[in-house]
PDB file of N, CA, C and O in Angstrom:
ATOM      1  N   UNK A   1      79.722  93.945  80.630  1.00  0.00           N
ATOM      2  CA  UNK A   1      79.778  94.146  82.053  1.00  0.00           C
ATOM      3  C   UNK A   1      80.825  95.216  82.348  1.00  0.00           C
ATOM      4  O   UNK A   1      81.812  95.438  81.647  1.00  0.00           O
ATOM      5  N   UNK A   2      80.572  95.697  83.199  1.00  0.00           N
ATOM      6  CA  UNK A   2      81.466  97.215  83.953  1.00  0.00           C
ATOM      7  C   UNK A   2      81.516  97.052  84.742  1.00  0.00           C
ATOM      8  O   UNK A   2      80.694  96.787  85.619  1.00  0.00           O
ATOM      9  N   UNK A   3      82.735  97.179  84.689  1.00  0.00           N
ATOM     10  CA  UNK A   3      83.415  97.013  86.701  1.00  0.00           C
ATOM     11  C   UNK A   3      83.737  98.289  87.518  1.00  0.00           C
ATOM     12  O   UNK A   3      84.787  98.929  87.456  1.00  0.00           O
ATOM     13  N   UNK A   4      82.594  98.569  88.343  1.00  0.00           N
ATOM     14  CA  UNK A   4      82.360  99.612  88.960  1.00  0.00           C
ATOM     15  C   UNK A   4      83.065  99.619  90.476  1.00  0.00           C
ATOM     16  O   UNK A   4      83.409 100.689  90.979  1.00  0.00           O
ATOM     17  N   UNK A   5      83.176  98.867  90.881  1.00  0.00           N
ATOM     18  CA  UNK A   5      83.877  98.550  92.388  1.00  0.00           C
ATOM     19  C   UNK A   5      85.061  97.167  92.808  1.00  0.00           C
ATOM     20  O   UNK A   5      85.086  96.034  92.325  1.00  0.00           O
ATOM     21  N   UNK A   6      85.914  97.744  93.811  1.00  0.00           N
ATOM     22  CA  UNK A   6      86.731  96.562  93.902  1.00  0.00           C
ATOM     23  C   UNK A   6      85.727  95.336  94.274  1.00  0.00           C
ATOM     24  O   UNK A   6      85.832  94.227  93.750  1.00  0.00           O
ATOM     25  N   UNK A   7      84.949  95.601  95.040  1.00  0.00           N
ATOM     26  CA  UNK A   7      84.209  94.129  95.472  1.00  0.00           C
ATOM     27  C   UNK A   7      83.824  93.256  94.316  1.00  0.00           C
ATOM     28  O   UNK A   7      84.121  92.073  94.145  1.00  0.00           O
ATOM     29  N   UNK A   8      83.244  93.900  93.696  1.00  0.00           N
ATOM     30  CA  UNK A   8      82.601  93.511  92.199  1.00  0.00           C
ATOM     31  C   UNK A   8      84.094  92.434  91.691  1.00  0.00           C
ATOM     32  O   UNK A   8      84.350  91.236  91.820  1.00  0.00           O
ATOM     33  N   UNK A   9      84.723  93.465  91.161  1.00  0.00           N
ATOM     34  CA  UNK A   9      86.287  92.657  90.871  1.00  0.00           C
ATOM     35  C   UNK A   9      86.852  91.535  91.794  1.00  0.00           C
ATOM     36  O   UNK A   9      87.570  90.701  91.241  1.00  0.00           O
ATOM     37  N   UNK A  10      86.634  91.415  93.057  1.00  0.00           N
ATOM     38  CA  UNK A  10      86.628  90.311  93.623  1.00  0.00           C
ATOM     39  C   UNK A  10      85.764  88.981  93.214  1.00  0.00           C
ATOM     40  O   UNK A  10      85.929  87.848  92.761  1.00  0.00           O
ATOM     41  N   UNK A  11      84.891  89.729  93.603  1.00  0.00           N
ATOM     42  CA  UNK A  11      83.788  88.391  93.385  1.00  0.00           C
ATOM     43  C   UNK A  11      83.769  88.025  91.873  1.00  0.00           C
ATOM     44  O   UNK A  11      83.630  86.803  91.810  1.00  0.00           O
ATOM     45  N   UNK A  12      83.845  88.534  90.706  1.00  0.00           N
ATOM     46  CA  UNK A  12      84.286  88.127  89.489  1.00  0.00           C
ATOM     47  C   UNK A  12      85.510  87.236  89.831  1.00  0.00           C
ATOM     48  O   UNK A  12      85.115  86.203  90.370  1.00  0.00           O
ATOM     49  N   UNK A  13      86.874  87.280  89.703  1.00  0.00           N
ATOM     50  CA  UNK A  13      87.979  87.013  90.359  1.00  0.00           C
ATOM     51  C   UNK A  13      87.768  85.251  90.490  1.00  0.00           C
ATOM     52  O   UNK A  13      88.080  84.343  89.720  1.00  0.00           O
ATOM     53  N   UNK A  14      86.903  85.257  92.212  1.00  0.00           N
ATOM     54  CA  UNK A  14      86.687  83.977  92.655  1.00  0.00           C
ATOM     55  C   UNK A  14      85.895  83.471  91.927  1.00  0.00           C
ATOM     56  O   UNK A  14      86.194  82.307  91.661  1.00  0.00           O
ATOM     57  N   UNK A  15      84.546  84.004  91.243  1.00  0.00           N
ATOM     58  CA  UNK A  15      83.791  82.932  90.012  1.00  0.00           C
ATOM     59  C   UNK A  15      84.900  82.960  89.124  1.00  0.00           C
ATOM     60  O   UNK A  15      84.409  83.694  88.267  1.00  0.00           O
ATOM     61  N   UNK A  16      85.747  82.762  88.812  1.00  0.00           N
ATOM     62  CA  UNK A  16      86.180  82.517  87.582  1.00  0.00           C
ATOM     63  C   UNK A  16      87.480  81.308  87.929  1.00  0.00           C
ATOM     64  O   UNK A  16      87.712  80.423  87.105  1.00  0.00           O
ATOM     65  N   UNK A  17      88.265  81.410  89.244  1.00  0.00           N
ATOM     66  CA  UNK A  17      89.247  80.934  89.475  1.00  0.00           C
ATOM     67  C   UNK A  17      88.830  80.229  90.715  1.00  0.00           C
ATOM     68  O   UNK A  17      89.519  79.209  90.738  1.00  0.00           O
ATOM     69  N   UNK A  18      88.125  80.247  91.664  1.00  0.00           N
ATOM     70  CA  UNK A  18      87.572  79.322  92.797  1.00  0.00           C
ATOM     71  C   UNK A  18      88.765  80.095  93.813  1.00  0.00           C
ATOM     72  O   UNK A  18      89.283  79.316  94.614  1.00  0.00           O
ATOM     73  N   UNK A  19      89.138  81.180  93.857  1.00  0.00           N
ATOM     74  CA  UNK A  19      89.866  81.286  94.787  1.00  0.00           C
ATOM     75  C   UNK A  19      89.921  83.152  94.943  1.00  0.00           C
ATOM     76  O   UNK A  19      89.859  83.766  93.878  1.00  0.00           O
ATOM     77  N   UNK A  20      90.009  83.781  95.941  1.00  0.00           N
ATOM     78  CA  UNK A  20      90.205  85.036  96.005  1.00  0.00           C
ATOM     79  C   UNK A  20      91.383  85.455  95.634  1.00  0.00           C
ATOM     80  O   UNK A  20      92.398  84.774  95.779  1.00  0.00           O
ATOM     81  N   UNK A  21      91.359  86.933  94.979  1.00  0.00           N
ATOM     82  CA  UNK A  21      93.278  87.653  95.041  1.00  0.00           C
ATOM     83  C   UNK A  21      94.014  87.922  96.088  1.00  0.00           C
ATOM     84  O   UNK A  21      93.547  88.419  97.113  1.00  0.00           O
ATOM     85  N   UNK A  22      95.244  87.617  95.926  1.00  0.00           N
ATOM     86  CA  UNK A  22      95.846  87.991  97.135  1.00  0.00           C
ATOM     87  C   UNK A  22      96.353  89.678  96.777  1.00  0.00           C
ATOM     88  O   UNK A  22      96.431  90.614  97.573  1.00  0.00           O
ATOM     89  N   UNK A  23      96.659  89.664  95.260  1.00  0.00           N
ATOM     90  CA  UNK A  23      96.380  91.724  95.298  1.00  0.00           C
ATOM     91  C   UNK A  23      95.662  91.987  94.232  1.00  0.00           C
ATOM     92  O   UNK A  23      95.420  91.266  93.264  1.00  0.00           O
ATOM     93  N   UNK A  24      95.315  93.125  94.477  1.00  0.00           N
ATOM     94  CA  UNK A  24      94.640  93.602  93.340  1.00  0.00           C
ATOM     95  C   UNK A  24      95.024  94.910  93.227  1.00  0.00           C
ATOM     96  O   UNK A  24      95.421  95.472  94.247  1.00  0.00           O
ATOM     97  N   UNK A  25      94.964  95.857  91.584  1.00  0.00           N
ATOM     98  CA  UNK A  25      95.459  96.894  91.474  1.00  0.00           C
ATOM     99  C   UNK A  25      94.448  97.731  90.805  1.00  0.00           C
ATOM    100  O   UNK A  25      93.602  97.091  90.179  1.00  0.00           O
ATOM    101  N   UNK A  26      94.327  99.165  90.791  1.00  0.00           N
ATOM    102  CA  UNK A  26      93.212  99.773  90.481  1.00  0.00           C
ATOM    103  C   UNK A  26      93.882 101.140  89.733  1.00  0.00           C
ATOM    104  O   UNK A  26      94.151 102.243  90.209  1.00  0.00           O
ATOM    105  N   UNK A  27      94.000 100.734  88.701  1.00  0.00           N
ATOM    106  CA  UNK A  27      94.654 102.084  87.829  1.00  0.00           C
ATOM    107  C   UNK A  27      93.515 103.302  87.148  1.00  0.00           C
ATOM    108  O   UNK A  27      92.593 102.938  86.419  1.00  0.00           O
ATOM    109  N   UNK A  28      93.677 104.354  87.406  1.00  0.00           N
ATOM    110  CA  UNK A  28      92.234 105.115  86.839  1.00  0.00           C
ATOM    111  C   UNK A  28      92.795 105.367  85.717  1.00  0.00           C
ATOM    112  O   UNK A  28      93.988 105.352  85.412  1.00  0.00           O
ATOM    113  N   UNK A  29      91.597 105.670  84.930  1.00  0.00           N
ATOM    114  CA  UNK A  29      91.934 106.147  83.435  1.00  0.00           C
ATOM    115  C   UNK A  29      92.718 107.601  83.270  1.00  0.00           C
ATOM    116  O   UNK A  29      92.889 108.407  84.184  1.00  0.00           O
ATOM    117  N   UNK A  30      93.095 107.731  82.085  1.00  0.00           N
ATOM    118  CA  UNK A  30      93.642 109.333  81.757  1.00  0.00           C
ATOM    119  C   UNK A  30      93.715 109.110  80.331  1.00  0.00           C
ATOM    120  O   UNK A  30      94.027 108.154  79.622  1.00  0.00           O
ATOM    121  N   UNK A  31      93.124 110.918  80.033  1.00  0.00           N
ATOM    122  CA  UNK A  31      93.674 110.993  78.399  1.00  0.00           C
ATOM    123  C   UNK A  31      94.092 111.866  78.306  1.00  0.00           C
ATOM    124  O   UNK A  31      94.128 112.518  79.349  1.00  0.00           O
ATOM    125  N   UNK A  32      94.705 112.525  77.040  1.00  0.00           N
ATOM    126  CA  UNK A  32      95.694 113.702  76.731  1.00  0.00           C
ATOM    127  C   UNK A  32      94.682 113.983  76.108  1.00  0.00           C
ATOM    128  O   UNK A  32      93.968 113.198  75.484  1.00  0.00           O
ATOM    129  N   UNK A  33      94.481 115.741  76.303  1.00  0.00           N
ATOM    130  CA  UNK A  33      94.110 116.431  75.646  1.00  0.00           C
ATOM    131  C   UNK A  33      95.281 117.112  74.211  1.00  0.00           C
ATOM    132  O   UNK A  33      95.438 116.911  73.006  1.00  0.00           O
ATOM    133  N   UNK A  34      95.582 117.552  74.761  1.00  0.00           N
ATOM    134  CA  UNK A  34      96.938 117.743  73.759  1.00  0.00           C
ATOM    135  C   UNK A  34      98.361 117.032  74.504  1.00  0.00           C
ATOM    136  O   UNK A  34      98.417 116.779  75.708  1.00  0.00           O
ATOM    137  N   UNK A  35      99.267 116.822  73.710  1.00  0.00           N
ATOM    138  CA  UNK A  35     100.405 116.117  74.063  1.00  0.00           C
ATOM    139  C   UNK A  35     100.828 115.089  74.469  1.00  0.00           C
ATOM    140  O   UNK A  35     101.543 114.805  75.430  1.00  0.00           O
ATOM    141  N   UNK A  36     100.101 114.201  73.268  1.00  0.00           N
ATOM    142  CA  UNK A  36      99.950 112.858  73.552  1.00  0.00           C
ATOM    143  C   UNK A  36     101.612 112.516  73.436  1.00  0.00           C
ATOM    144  O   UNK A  36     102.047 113.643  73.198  1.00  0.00           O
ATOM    145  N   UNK A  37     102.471 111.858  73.457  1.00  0.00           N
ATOM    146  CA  UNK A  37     103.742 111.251  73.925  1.00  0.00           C
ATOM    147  C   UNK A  37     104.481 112.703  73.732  1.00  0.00           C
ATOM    148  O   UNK A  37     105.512 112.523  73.085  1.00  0.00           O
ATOM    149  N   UNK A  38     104.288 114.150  74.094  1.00  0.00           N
ATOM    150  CA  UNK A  38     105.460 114.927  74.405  1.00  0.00           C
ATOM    151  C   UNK A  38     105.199 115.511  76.189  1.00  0.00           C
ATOM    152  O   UNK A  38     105.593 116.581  76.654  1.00  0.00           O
ATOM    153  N   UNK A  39     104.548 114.593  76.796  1.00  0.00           N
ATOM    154  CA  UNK A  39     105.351 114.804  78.226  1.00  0.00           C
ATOM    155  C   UNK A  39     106.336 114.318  78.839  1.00  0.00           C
ATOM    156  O   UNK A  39     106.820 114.949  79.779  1.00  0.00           O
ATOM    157  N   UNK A  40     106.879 113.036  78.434  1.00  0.00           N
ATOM    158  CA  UNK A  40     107.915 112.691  78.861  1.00  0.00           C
ATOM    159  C   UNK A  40     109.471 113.313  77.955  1.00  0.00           C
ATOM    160  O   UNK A  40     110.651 113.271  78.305  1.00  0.00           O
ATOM    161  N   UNK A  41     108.733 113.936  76.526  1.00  0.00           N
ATOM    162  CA  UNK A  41     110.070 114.809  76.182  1.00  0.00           C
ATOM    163  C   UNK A  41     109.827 116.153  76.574  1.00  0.00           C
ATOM    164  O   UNK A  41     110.067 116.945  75.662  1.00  0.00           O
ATOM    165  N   UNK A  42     109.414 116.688  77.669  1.00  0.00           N
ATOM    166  CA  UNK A  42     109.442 118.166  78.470  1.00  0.00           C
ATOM    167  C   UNK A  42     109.000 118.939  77.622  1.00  0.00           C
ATOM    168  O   UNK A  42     109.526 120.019  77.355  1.00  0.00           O
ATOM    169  N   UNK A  43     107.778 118.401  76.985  1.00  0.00           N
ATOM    170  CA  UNK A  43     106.669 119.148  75.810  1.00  0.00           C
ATOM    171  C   UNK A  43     105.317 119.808  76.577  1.00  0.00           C
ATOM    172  O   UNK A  43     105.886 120.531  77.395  1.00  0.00           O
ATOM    173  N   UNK A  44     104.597 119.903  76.693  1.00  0.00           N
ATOM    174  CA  UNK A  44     103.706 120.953  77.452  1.00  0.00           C
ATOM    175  C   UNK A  44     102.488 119.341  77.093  1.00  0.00           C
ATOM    176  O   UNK A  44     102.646 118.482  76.226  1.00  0.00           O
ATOM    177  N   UNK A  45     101.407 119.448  78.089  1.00  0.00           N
ATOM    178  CA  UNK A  45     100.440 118.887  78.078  1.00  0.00           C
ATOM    179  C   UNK A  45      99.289 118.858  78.643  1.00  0.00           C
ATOM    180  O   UNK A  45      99.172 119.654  79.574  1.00  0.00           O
ATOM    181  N   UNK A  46      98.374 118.203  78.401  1.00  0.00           N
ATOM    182  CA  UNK A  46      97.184 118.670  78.992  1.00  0.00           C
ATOM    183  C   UNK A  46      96.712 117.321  79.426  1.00  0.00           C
ATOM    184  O   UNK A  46      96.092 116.764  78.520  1.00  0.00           O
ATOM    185  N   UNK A  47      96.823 116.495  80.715  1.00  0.00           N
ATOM    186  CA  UNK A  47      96.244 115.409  80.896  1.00  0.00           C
ATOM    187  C   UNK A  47      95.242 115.748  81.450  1.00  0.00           C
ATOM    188  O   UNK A  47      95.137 116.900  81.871  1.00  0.00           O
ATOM    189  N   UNK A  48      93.725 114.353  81.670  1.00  0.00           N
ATOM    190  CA  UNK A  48      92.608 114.936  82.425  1.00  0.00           C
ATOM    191  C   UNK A  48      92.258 113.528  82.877  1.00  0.00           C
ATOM    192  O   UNK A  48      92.534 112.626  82.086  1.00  0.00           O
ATOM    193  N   UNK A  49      91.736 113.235  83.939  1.00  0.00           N
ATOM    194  CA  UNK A  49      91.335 111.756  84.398  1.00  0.00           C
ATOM    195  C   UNK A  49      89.865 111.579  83.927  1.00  0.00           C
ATOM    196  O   UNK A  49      89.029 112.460  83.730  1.00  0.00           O
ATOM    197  N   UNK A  50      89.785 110.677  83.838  1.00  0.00           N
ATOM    198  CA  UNK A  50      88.314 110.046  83.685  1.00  0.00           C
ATOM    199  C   UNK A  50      88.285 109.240  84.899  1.00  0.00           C
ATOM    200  O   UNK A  50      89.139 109.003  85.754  1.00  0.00           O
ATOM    201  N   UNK A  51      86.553 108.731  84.678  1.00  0.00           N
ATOM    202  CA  UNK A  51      85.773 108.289  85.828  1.00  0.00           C
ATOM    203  C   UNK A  51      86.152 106.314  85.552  1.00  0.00           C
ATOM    204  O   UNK A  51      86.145 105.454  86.432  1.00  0.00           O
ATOM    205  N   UNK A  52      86.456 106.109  83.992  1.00  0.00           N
ATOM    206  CA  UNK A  52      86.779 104.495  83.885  1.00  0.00           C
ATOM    207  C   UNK A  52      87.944 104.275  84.844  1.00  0.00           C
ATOM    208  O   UNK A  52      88.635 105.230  85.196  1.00  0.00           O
ATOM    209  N   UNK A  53      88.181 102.994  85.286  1.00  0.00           N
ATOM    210  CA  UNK A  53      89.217 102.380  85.544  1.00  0.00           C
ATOM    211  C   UNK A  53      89.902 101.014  85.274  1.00  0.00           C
ATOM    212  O   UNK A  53      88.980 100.399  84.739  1.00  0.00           O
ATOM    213  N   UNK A  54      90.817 100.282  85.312  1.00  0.00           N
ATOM    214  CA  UNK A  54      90.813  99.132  85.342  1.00  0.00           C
ATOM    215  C   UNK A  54      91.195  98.398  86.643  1.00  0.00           C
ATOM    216  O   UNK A  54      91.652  98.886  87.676  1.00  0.00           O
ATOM    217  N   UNK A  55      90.978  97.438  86.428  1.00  0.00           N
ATOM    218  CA  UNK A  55      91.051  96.602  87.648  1.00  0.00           C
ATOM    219  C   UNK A  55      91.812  95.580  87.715  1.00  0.00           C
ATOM    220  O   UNK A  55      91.145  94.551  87.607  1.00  0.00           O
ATOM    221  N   UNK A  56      93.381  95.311  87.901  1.00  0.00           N
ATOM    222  CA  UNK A  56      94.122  94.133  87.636  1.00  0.00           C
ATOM    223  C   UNK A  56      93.915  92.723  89.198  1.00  0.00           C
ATOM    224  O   UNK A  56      94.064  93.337  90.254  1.00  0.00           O
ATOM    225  N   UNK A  57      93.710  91.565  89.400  1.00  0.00           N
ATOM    226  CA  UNK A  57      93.454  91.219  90.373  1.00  0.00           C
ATOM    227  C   UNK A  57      94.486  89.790  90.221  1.00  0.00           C
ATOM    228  O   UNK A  57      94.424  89.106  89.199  1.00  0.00           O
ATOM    229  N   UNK A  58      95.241  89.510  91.137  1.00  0.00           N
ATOM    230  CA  UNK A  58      95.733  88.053  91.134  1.00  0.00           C
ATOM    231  C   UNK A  58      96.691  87.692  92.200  1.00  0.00           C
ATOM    232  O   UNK A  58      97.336  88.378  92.993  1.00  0.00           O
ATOM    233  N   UNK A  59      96.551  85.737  91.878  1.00  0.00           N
ATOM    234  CA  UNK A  59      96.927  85.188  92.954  1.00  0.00           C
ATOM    235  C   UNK A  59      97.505  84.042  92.266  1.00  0.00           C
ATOM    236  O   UNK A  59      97.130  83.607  91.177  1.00  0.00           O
ATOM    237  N   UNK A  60      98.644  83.495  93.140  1.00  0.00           N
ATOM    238  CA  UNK A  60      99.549  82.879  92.412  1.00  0.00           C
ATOM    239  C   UNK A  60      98.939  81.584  92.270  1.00  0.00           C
ATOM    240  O   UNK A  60      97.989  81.312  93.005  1.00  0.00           O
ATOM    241  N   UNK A  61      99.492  80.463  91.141  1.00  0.00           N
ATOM    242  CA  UNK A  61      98.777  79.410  90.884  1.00  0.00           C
ATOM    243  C   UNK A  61      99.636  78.251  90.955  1.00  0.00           C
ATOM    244  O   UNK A  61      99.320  77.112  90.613  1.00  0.00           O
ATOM    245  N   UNK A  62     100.538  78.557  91.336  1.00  0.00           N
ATOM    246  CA  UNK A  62     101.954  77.388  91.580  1.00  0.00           C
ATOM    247  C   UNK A  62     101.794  76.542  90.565  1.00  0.00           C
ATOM    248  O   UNK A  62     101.818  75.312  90.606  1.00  0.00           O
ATOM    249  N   UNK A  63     101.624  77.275  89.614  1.00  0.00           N
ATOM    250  CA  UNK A  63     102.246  76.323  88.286  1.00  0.00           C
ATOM    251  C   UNK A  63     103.439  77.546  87.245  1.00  0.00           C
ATOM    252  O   UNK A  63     103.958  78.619  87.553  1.00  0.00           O
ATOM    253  N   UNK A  64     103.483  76.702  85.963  1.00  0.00           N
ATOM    254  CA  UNK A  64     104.054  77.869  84.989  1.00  0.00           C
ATOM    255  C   UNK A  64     103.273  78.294  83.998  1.00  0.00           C
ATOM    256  O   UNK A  64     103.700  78.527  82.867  1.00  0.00           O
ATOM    257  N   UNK A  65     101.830  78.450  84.429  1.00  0.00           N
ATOM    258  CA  UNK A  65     100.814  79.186  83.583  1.00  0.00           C
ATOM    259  C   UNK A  65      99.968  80.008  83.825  1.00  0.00           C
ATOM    260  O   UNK A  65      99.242  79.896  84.814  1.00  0.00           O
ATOM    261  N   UNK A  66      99.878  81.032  82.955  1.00  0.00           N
ATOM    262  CA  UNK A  66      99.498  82.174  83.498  1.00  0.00           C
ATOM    263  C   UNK A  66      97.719  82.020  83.062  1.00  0.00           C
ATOM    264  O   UNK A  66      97.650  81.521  81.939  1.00  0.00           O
ATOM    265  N   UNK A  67      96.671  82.238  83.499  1.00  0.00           N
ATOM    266  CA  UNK A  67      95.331  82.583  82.978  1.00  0.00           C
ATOM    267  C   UNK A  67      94.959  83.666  83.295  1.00  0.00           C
ATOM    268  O   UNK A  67      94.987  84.179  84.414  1.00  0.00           O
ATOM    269  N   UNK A  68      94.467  84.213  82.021  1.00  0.00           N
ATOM    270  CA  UNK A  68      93.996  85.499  82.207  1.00  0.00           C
ATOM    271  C   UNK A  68      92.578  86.005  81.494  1.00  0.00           C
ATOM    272  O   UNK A  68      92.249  85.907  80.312  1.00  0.00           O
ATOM    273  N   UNK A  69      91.827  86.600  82.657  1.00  0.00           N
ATOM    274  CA  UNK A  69      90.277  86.793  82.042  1.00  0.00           C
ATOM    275  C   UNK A  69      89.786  88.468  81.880  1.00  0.00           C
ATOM    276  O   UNK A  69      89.628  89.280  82.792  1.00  0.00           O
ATOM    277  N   UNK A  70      89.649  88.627  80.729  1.00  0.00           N
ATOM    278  CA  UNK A  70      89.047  90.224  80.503  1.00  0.00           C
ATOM    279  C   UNK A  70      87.329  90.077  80.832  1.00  0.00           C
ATOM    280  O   UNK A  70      86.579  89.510  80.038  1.00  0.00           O
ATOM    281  N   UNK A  71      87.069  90.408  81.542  1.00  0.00           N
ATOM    282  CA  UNK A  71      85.771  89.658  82.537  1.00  0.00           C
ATOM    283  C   UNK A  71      84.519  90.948  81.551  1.00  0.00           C
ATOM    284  O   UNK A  71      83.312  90.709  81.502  1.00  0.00           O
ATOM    285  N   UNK A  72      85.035  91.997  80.997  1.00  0.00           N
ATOM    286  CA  UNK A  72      83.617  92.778  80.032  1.00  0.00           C
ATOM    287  C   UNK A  72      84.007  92.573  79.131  1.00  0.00           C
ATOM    288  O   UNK A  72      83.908  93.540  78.376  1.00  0.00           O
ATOM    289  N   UNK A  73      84.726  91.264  78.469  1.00  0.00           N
ATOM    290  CA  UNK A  73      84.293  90.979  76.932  1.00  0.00           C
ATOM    291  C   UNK A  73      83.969  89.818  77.318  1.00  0.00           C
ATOM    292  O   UNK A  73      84.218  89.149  76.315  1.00  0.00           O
ATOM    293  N   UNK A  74      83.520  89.006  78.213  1.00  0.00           N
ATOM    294  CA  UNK A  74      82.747  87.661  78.694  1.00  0.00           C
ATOM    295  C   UNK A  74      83.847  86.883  78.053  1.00  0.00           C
ATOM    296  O   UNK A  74      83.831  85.653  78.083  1.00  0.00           O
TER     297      UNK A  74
END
């Protein structure tokens, strides 16, 4: 499964936990063309975005356990 939209990521979300997120975060992909770990040492680079993203979503569970579901490896 591919998660193409926040809604999508919602509604996954509540089937899985019976409850909606209170946030959710949407990081887009990126890769290095050249200069894979010398941009943060002031090395020259070539980043480029891609069209993947991920989708982090959650809501607190008032306990001390965390569950966590990677929803496209089922």
């Amino acid at each position: 499964m591919t998660l193409t939209t926040e809604q999508e990521n919602i509604q996954i979300h509540h089937a899985y936990f019976g409850l909606y997120p209170s946030l959710m975060v949407k990081s887009p992909g990126r890769i290095n063309i050249i200069g894979d770990h010398t941009d943060y040492h002031q090395g020259y680079a070539m980043p480029a975005t891609v069209e993947e993203s991920v989708y982090v979503s959650l809501k607190k569970n008032n306990s001390s356990h965390i569950s966590v579901v990677a929803a496209d490896y089922n």
